[in-house]
């Protein structure tokens, strides 16, 4: 493993890079423990899919709101400071699941999710450009894809935790049966279900605390920080104007918005699709989500290898186009074939986030830290489009609603095509 890492990073960066890889895995755990909560809370609190989708609104809304403060932290201090700040806030948010389970109110859980995701937003805004800065420019996108390849390790753990610790502990009582129960009987059921939700998050808080301590005591090479001499004077307006004039960056933010939307819609509503197409329980449907994340994991490592011989934007265009086809097929053909099409969407998603990120940040120089914030703010797509998907599901059913991620994949395909056919500006050259 040490020899493999040395191919991607500069000398002396091995240990810091490995610790950042732990962070990539950690936010994968959090995101994919959260995806099934839409189905979980809709059952526990007897609410519509649209109302339960506020889970993703709180989670990805926090990403949007905290990304820009993270850029100010990394610009004023360092990437390491940003990483530690993010981890600390995430620890607090995960621990808040304990009092939320005692209060048994949906709003308290949304607050805990907001704090957790806010910390992960700061962490991700700091860690992604930190990885890019740890080695030569010519393989920066591939290096970020390699680091991000460990994110699905975390996502698989997150789905496994949900499938084994949360979903099996949901009471099978239907909404009508719950409505007929006495308040005391319903509270007893909800207490057990919310305790099952709380347990994995509190355990996750302990793991994040350990990672915080490891990074706090690890010396980070100063040369990876690439902090300009003018770091104390932040000309935010001028930086913003430069970023907006850069078409590759501006379109990249839009593409990232729809990429995260496609990913969140796909994984959040896999359970709904499987149950609608095949029947069964949430626990049984959860294993198809687990299969999706295995596909995601294997595909991401495969894409790192393919980037050694193919241009990243070519892979991005091809896989996004395949995503449009698969999501459309799933929308029109509910059944076992449609289920496997939904599972296969994870292969298309596997390379998108780090590839869009690397392409969009290329050549930004001292604007990289604020550029990274914009790309993380684009994760707000995971807050907005799942609500559209949820409303479509309530109105038309689980299968037709998959036309929402199909449209999202189409936008990503256009960005990949744009990068393939346009002239690039790097450090002052015209675009």
Tab-separated table of N, CA and C in Angstrom, residues 300-393:
chain	number	residue	atom	x	y	z
A	300	UNK	N	-15.212	2.379	-8.873
A	300	UNK	CA	-14.339	3.530	-8.650
A	300	UNK	C	-12.878	3.143	-8.797
A	301	UNK	N	-12.486	1.994	-8.273
A	301	UNK	CA	-11.106	1.545	-8.469
A	301	UNK	C	-10.838	1.251	-9.943
A	302	UNK	N	-11.846	0.690	-10.642
A	302	UNK	CA	-11.674	0.428	-12.065
A	302	UNK	C	-11.479	1.720	-12.843
A	303	UNK	N	-12.207	2.763	-12.473
A	303	UNK	CA	-12.087	4.046	-13.166
A	303	UNK	C	-10.717	4.685	-12.937
A	304	UNK	N	-10.148	4.495	-11.744
A	304	UNK	CA	-8.789	5.001	-11.493
A	304	UNK	C	-7.817	4.366	-12.474
A	305	UNK	N	-7.973	3.061	-12.713
A	305	UNK	CA	-7.116	2.388	-13.682
A	305	UNK	C	-7.341	2.879	-15.098
A	306	UNK	N	-8.596	3.060	-15.487
A	306	UNK	CA	-8.902	3.515	-16.846
A	306	UNK	C	-8.385	4.921	-17.107
A	307	UNK	N	-8.305	5.744	-16.042
A	307	UNK	CA	-7.813	7.106	-16.233
A	307	UNK	C	-6.330	7.149	-16.572
A	308	UNK	N	-5.659	6.017	-16.403
A	308	UNK	CA	-4.266	5.948	-16.823
A	308	UNK	C	-4.126	5.908	-18.336
A	309	UNK	N	-5.217	5.561	-19.050
A	309	UNK	CA	-5.141	5.443	-20.501
A	309	UNK	C	-6.195	6.280	-21.231
A	310	UNK	N	-7.240	6.721	-20.522
A	310	UNK	CA	-8.305	7.500	-21.144
A	310	UNK	C	-8.448	8.853	-20.459
A	311	UNK	N	-8.813	9.853	-21.234
A	311	UNK	CA	-9.016	11.191	-20.691
A	311	UNK	C	-10.200	11.169	-19.713
A	312	UNK	N	-10.044	11.773	-18.516
A	312	UNK	CA	-11.133	11.738	-17.531
A	312	UNK	C	-12.471	12.237	-18.060
A	313	UNK	N	-12.458	13.325	-18.849
A	313	UNK	CA	-13.720	13.860	-19.340
A	313	UNK	C	-14.391	12.930	-20.343
A	314	UNK	N	-13.615	12.107	-21.046
A	314	UNK	CA	-14.201	11.117	-21.951
A	314	UNK	C	-14.943	10.048	-21.157
A	315	UNK	N	-14.335	9.579	-20.079
A	315	UNK	CA	-15.000	8.615	-19.201
A	315	UNK	C	-16.249	9.230	-18.573
A	316	UNK	N	-16.143	10.484	-18.161
A	316	UNK	CA	-17.278	11.162	-17.542
A	316	UNK	C	-18.455	11.229	-18.510
A	317	UNK	N	-18.196	11.599	-19.744
A	317	UNK	CA	-19.264	11.710	-20.738
A	317	UNK	C	-19.921	10.367	-20.991
A	318	UNK	N	-19.102	9.328	-21.180
A	318	UNK	CA	-19.636	8.007	-21.477
A	318	UNK	C	-20.467	7.443	-20.339
A	319	UNK	N	-19.979	7.568	-19.107
A	319	UNK	CA	-20.695	6.988	-17.977
A	319	UNK	C	-21.962	7.785	-17.657
A	320	UNK	N	-21.930	9.093	-17.856
A	320	UNK	CA	-23.137	9.890	-17.639
A	320	UNK	C	-24.204	9.542	-18.672
A	321	UNK	N	-23.785	9.349	-19.925
A	321	UNK	CA	-24.733	8.935	-20.952
A	321	UNK	C	-25.355	7.582	-20.637
A	322	UNK	N	-24.531	6.656	-20.138
A	322	UNK	CA	-25.057	5.357	-19.720
A	322	UNK	C	-26.035	5.517	-18.558
A	323	UNK	N	-25.762	6.474	-17.663
A	323	UNK	CA	-26.668	6.733	-16.548
A	323	UNK	C	-28.038	7.190	-17.018
A	324	UNK	N	-28.062	8.043	-18.048
A	324	UNK	CA	-29.343	8.483	-18.613
A	324	UNK	C	-30.126	7.272	-19.108
A	325	UNK	N	-29.448	6.376	-19.821
A	325	UNK	CA	-30.116	5.210	-20.391
A	325	UNK	C	-30.642	4.277	-19.300
A	326	UNK	N	-29.833	4.010	-18.281
A	326	UNK	CA	-30.244	3.080	-17.226
A	326	UNK	C	-31.398	3.642	-16.397
A	327	UNK	N	-31.310	4.922	-16.024
A	327	UNK	CA	-32.374	5.513	-15.216
A	327	UNK	C	-33.686	5.572	-16.005
A	328	UNK	N	-33.601	5.854	-17.296
A	328	UNK	CA	-34.805	5.884	-18.128
A	328	UNK	C	-35.412	4.492	-18.248
A	329	UNK	N	-34.550	3.490	-18.418
A	329	UNK	CA	-35.049	2.106	-18.491
A	329	UNK	C	-35.743	1.715	-17.194
A	330	UNK	N	-35.145	2.077	-16.055
A	330	UNK	CA	-35.753	1.747	-14.761
A	330	UNK	C	-37.109	2.432	-14.615
A	331	UNK	N	-37.218	3.661	-15.114
A	331	UNK	CA	-38.481	4.392	-15.015
A	331	UNK	C	-39.572	3.738	-15.840
A	332	UNK	N	-39.200	3.168	-16.978
A	332	UNK	CA	-40.189	2.620	-17.905
A	332	UNK	C	-40.423	1.124	-17.734
A	333	UNK	N	-39.533	0.434	-16.997
A	333	UNK	CA	-39.623	-1.030	-16.893
A	333	UNK	C	-39.481	-1.492	-15.447
A	334	UNK	N	-40.465	-1.160	-14.587
A	334	UNK	CA	-40.379	-1.636	-13.199
A	334	UNK	C	-40.446	-3.158	-13.144
A	335	UNK	N	-39.594	-3.743	-12.368
A	335	UNK	CA	-39.483	-5.195	-12.279
A	335	UNK	C	-38.054	-5.540	-11.940
A	336	UNK	N	-37.697	-6.812	-12.033
A	336	UNK	CA	-36.344	-7.223	-11.668
A	336	UNK	C	-35.297	-6.564	-12.563
A	337	UNK	N	-35.579	-6.474	-13.882
A	337	UNK	CA	-34.613	-5.821	-14.774
A	337	UNK	C	-34.422	-4.358	-14.393
A	338	UNK	N	-35.515	-3.687	-14.031
A	338	UNK	CA	-35.412	-2.297	-13.597
A	338	UNK	C	-34.614	-2.151	-12.316
A	339	UNK	N	-34.793	-3.098	-11.377
A	339	UNK	CA	-34.038	-3.077	-10.128
A	339	UNK	C	-32.543	-3.157	-10.412
A	340	UNK	N	-32.154	-4.057	-11.309
A	340	UNK	CA	-30.724	-4.188	-11.603
A	340	UNK	C	-30.197	-2.990	-12.383
A	341	UNK	N	-31.066	-2.318	-13.144
A	341	UNK	CA	-30.659	-1.069	-13.791
A	341	UNK	C	-30.364	0.001	-12.746
A	342	UNK	N	-31.199	0.069	-11.691
A	342	UNK	CA	-30.969	1.019	-10.603
A	342	UNK	C	-29.654	0.690	-9.883
A	343	UNK	N	-29.408	-0.599	-9.657
A	343	UNK	CA	-28.153	-1.011	-9.023
A	343	UNK	C	-26.958	-0.602	-9.889
A	344	UNK	N	-27.089	-0.794	-11.214
A	344	UNK	CA	-25.987	-0.482	-12.125
A	344	UNK	C	-25.709	1.009	-12.227
A	345	UNK	N	-26.666	1.860	-11.842
A	345	UNK	CA	-26.414	3.306	-11.860
A	345	UNK	C	-25.213	3.680	-10.997
A	346	UNK	N	-24.929	2.882	-9.980
A	346	UNK	CA	-23.800	3.193	-9.102
A	346	UNK	C	-22.474	3.111	-9.837
A	347	UNK	N	-22.393	2.265	-10.871
A	347	UNK	CA	-21.173	2.224	-11.679
A	347	UNK	C	-20.974	3.548	-12.405
A	348	UNK	N	-22.074	4.130	-12.886
A	348	UNK	CA	-21.988	5.425	-13.576
A	348	UNK	C	-21.590	6.532	-12.606
A	349	UNK	N	-22.116	6.470	-11.387
A	349	UNK	CA	-21.845	7.505	-10.395
A	349	UNK	C	-20.416	7.455	-9.866
A	350	UNK	N	-19.761	6.314	-9.987
A	350	UNK	CA	-18.521	6.062	-9.246
A	350	UNK	C	-17.430	7.092	-9.501
A	351	UNK	N	-17.286	7.546	-10.736
A	351	UNK	CA	-16.180	8.463	-11.031
A	351	UNK	C	-16.582	9.925	-11.035
A	352	UNK	N	-17.873	10.231	-10.881
A	352	UNK	CA	-18.338	11.577	-11.231
A	352	UNK	C	-17.871	12.662	-10.284
A	353	UNK	N	-18.044	12.481	-8.982
A	353	UNK	CA	-17.716	13.574	-8.060
A	353	UNK	C	-16.245	13.977	-8.163
A	354	UNK	N	-15.285	13.056	-7.980
A	354	UNK	CA	-13.891	13.504	-8.029
A	354	UNK	C	-13.461	13.964	-9.411
A	355	UNK	N	-14.045	13.411	-10.474
A	355	UNK	CA	-13.651	13.811	-11.822
A	355	UNK	C	-14.124	15.223	-12.133
A	356	UNK	N	-15.379	15.528	-11.830
A	356	UNK	CA	-15.877	16.899	-12.003
A	356	UNK	C	-15.053	17.853	-11.147
A	357	UNK	N	-14.760	17.446	-9.923
A	357	UNK	CA	-14.000	18.271	-8.982
A	357	UNK	C	-12.622	18.591	-9.548
A	358	UNK	N	-11.935	17.552	-10.022
A	358	UNK	CA	-10.584	17.764	-10.535
A	358	UNK	C	-10.560	18.609	-11.789
A	359	UNK	N	-11.493	18.369	-12.724
A	359	UNK	CA	-11.553	19.140	-13.961
A	359	UNK	C	-11.853	20.606	-13.656
A	360	UNK	N	-12.806	20.846	-12.771
A	360	UNK	CA	-13.227	22.219	-12.484
A	360	UNK	C	-12.150	23.025	-11.765
A	361	UNK	N	-11.356	22.379	-10.891
A	361	UNK	CA	-10.340	23.108	-10.125
A	361	UNK	C	-9.020	23.272	-10.867
A	362	UNK	N	-8.862	22.606	-11.991
A	362	UNK	CA	-7.588	22.625	-12.694
A	362	UNK	C	-7.206	24.047	-13.094
A	363	UNK	N	-5.999	24.448	-12.689
A	363	UNK	CA	-5.476	25.740	-13.095
A	363	UNK	C	-5.986	26.936	-12.318
A	364	UNK	N	-6.689	26.735	-11.190
A	364	UNK	CA	-7.242	27.883	-10.455
A	364	UNK	C	-6.210	28.592	-9.587
A	365	UNK	N	-5.086	27.956	-9.293
A	365	UNK	CA	-4.044	28.606	-8.516
A	365	UNK	C	-4.513	29.035	-7.137
A	366	UNK	N	-4.321	30.321	-6.802
A	366	UNK	CA	-4.663	30.788	-5.457
A	366	UNK	C	-6.170	30.859	-5.204
A	367	UNK	N	-6.963	30.672	-6.251
A	367	UNK	CA	-8.414	30.651	-6.085
A	367	UNK	C	-8.943	29.256	-5.758
A	368	UNK	N	-8.040	28.287	-5.620
A	368	UNK	CA	-8.460	26.896	-5.452
A	368	UNK	C	-9.313	26.694	-4.208
A	369	UNK	N	-8.949	27.337	-3.087
A	369	UNK	CA	-9.669	27.081	-1.832
A	369	UNK	C	-11.110	27.572	-1.905
A	370	UNK	N	-11.321	28.742	-2.500
A	370	UNK	CA	-12.697	29.202	-2.658
A	370	UNK	C	-13.402	28.432	-3.767
A	371	UNK	N	-12.655	28.029	-4.785
A	371	UNK	CA	-13.244	27.190	-5.823
A	371	UNK	C	-13.720	25.866	-5.257
A	372	UNK	N	-12.945	25.306	-4.340
A	372	UNK	CA	-13.350	24.054	-3.688
A	372	UNK	C	-14.642	24.247	-2.908
A	373	UNK	N	-14.793	25.406	-2.274
A	373	UNK	CA	-16.014	25.675	-1.512
A	373	UNK	C	-17.226	25.693	-2.421
A	374	UNK	N	-17.090	26.315	-3.597
A	374	UNK	CA	-18.204	26.356	-4.530
A	374	UNK	C	-18.634	24.974	-4.972
A	375	UNK	N	-17.659	24.093	-5.190
A	375	UNK	CA	-17.979	22.731	-5.620
A	375	UNK	C	-18.637	21.929	-4.502
A	376	UNK	N	-18.266	22.203	-3.258
A	376	UNK	CA	-18.926	21.527	-2.146
A	376	UNK	C	-20.310	22.125	-1.914
A	377	UNK	N	-20.456	23.432	-2.110
A	377	UNK	CA	-21.786	24.041	-1.998
A	377	UNK	C	-22.740	23.436	-3.025
A	378	UNK	N	-22.194	22.993	-4.146
A	378	UNK	CA	-23.026	22.366	-5.178
A	378	UNK	C	-23.657	21.070	-4.696
A	379	UNK	N	-23.168	20.555	-3.579
A	379	UNK	CA	-23.769	19.362	-2.993
A	379	UNK	C	-25.206	19.648	-2.569
A	380	UNK	N	-25.590	20.919	-2.568
A	380	UNK	CA	-26.987	21.278	-2.304
A	380	UNK	C	-27.942	20.596	-3.275
A	381	UNK	N	-27.427	20.124	-4.395
A	381	UNK	CA	-28.262	19.336	-5.287
A	381	UNK	C	-28.866	18.127	-4.590
A	382	UNK	N	-28.136	17.615	-3.605
A	382	UNK	CA	-28.654	16.499	-2.817
A	382	UNK	C	-29.735	16.904	-1.847
A	383	UNK	N	-29.918	18.217	-1.635
A	383	UNK	CA	-31.010	18.709	-0.784
A	383	UNK	C	-32.259	19.008	-1.595
A	384	UNK	N	-32.072	19.515	-2.822
A	384	UNK	CA	-33.203	20.021	-3.599
A	384	UNK	C	-33.885	18.933	-4.425
A	385	UNK	N	-33.107	18.218	-5.237
A	385	UNK	CA	-33.712	17.284	-6.181
A	385	UNK	C	-34.368	16.067	-5.523
A	386	UNK	N	-33.867	15.559	-4.363
A	386	UNK	CA	-34.612	14.473	-3.726
A	386	UNK	C	-36.034	14.863	-3.326
A	387	UNK	N	-36.243	16.146	-3.014
A	387	UNK	CA	-37.605	16.585	-2.715
A	387	UNK	C	-38.463	16.555	-3.978
A	388	UNK	N	-37.869	16.916	-5.119
A	388	UNK	CA	-38.579	16.795	-6.392
A	388	UNK	C	-38.864	15.322	-6.689
A	389	UNK	N	-37.852	14.479	-6.467
A	389	UNK	CA	-38.026	13.037	-6.683
A	389	UNK	C	-39.109	12.494	-5.752
A	390	UNK	N	-39.086	12.922	-4.485
A	390	UNK	CA	-40.088	12.464	-3.523
A	390	UNK	C	-41.492	12.886	-3.916
A	391	UNK	N	-41.636	14.125	-4.396
A	391	UNK	CA	-42.951	14.595	-4.836
A	391	UNK	C	-43.422	13.813	-6.059
A	392	UNK	N	-42.482	13.513	-6.984
A	392	UNK	CA	-42.838	12.717	-8.163
A	392	UNK	C	-43.235	11.304	-7.766
A	393	UNK	N	-42.534	10.764	-6.757
A	393	UNK	CA	-42.877	9.416	-6.277
A	393	UNK	C	-44.278	9.398	-5.681
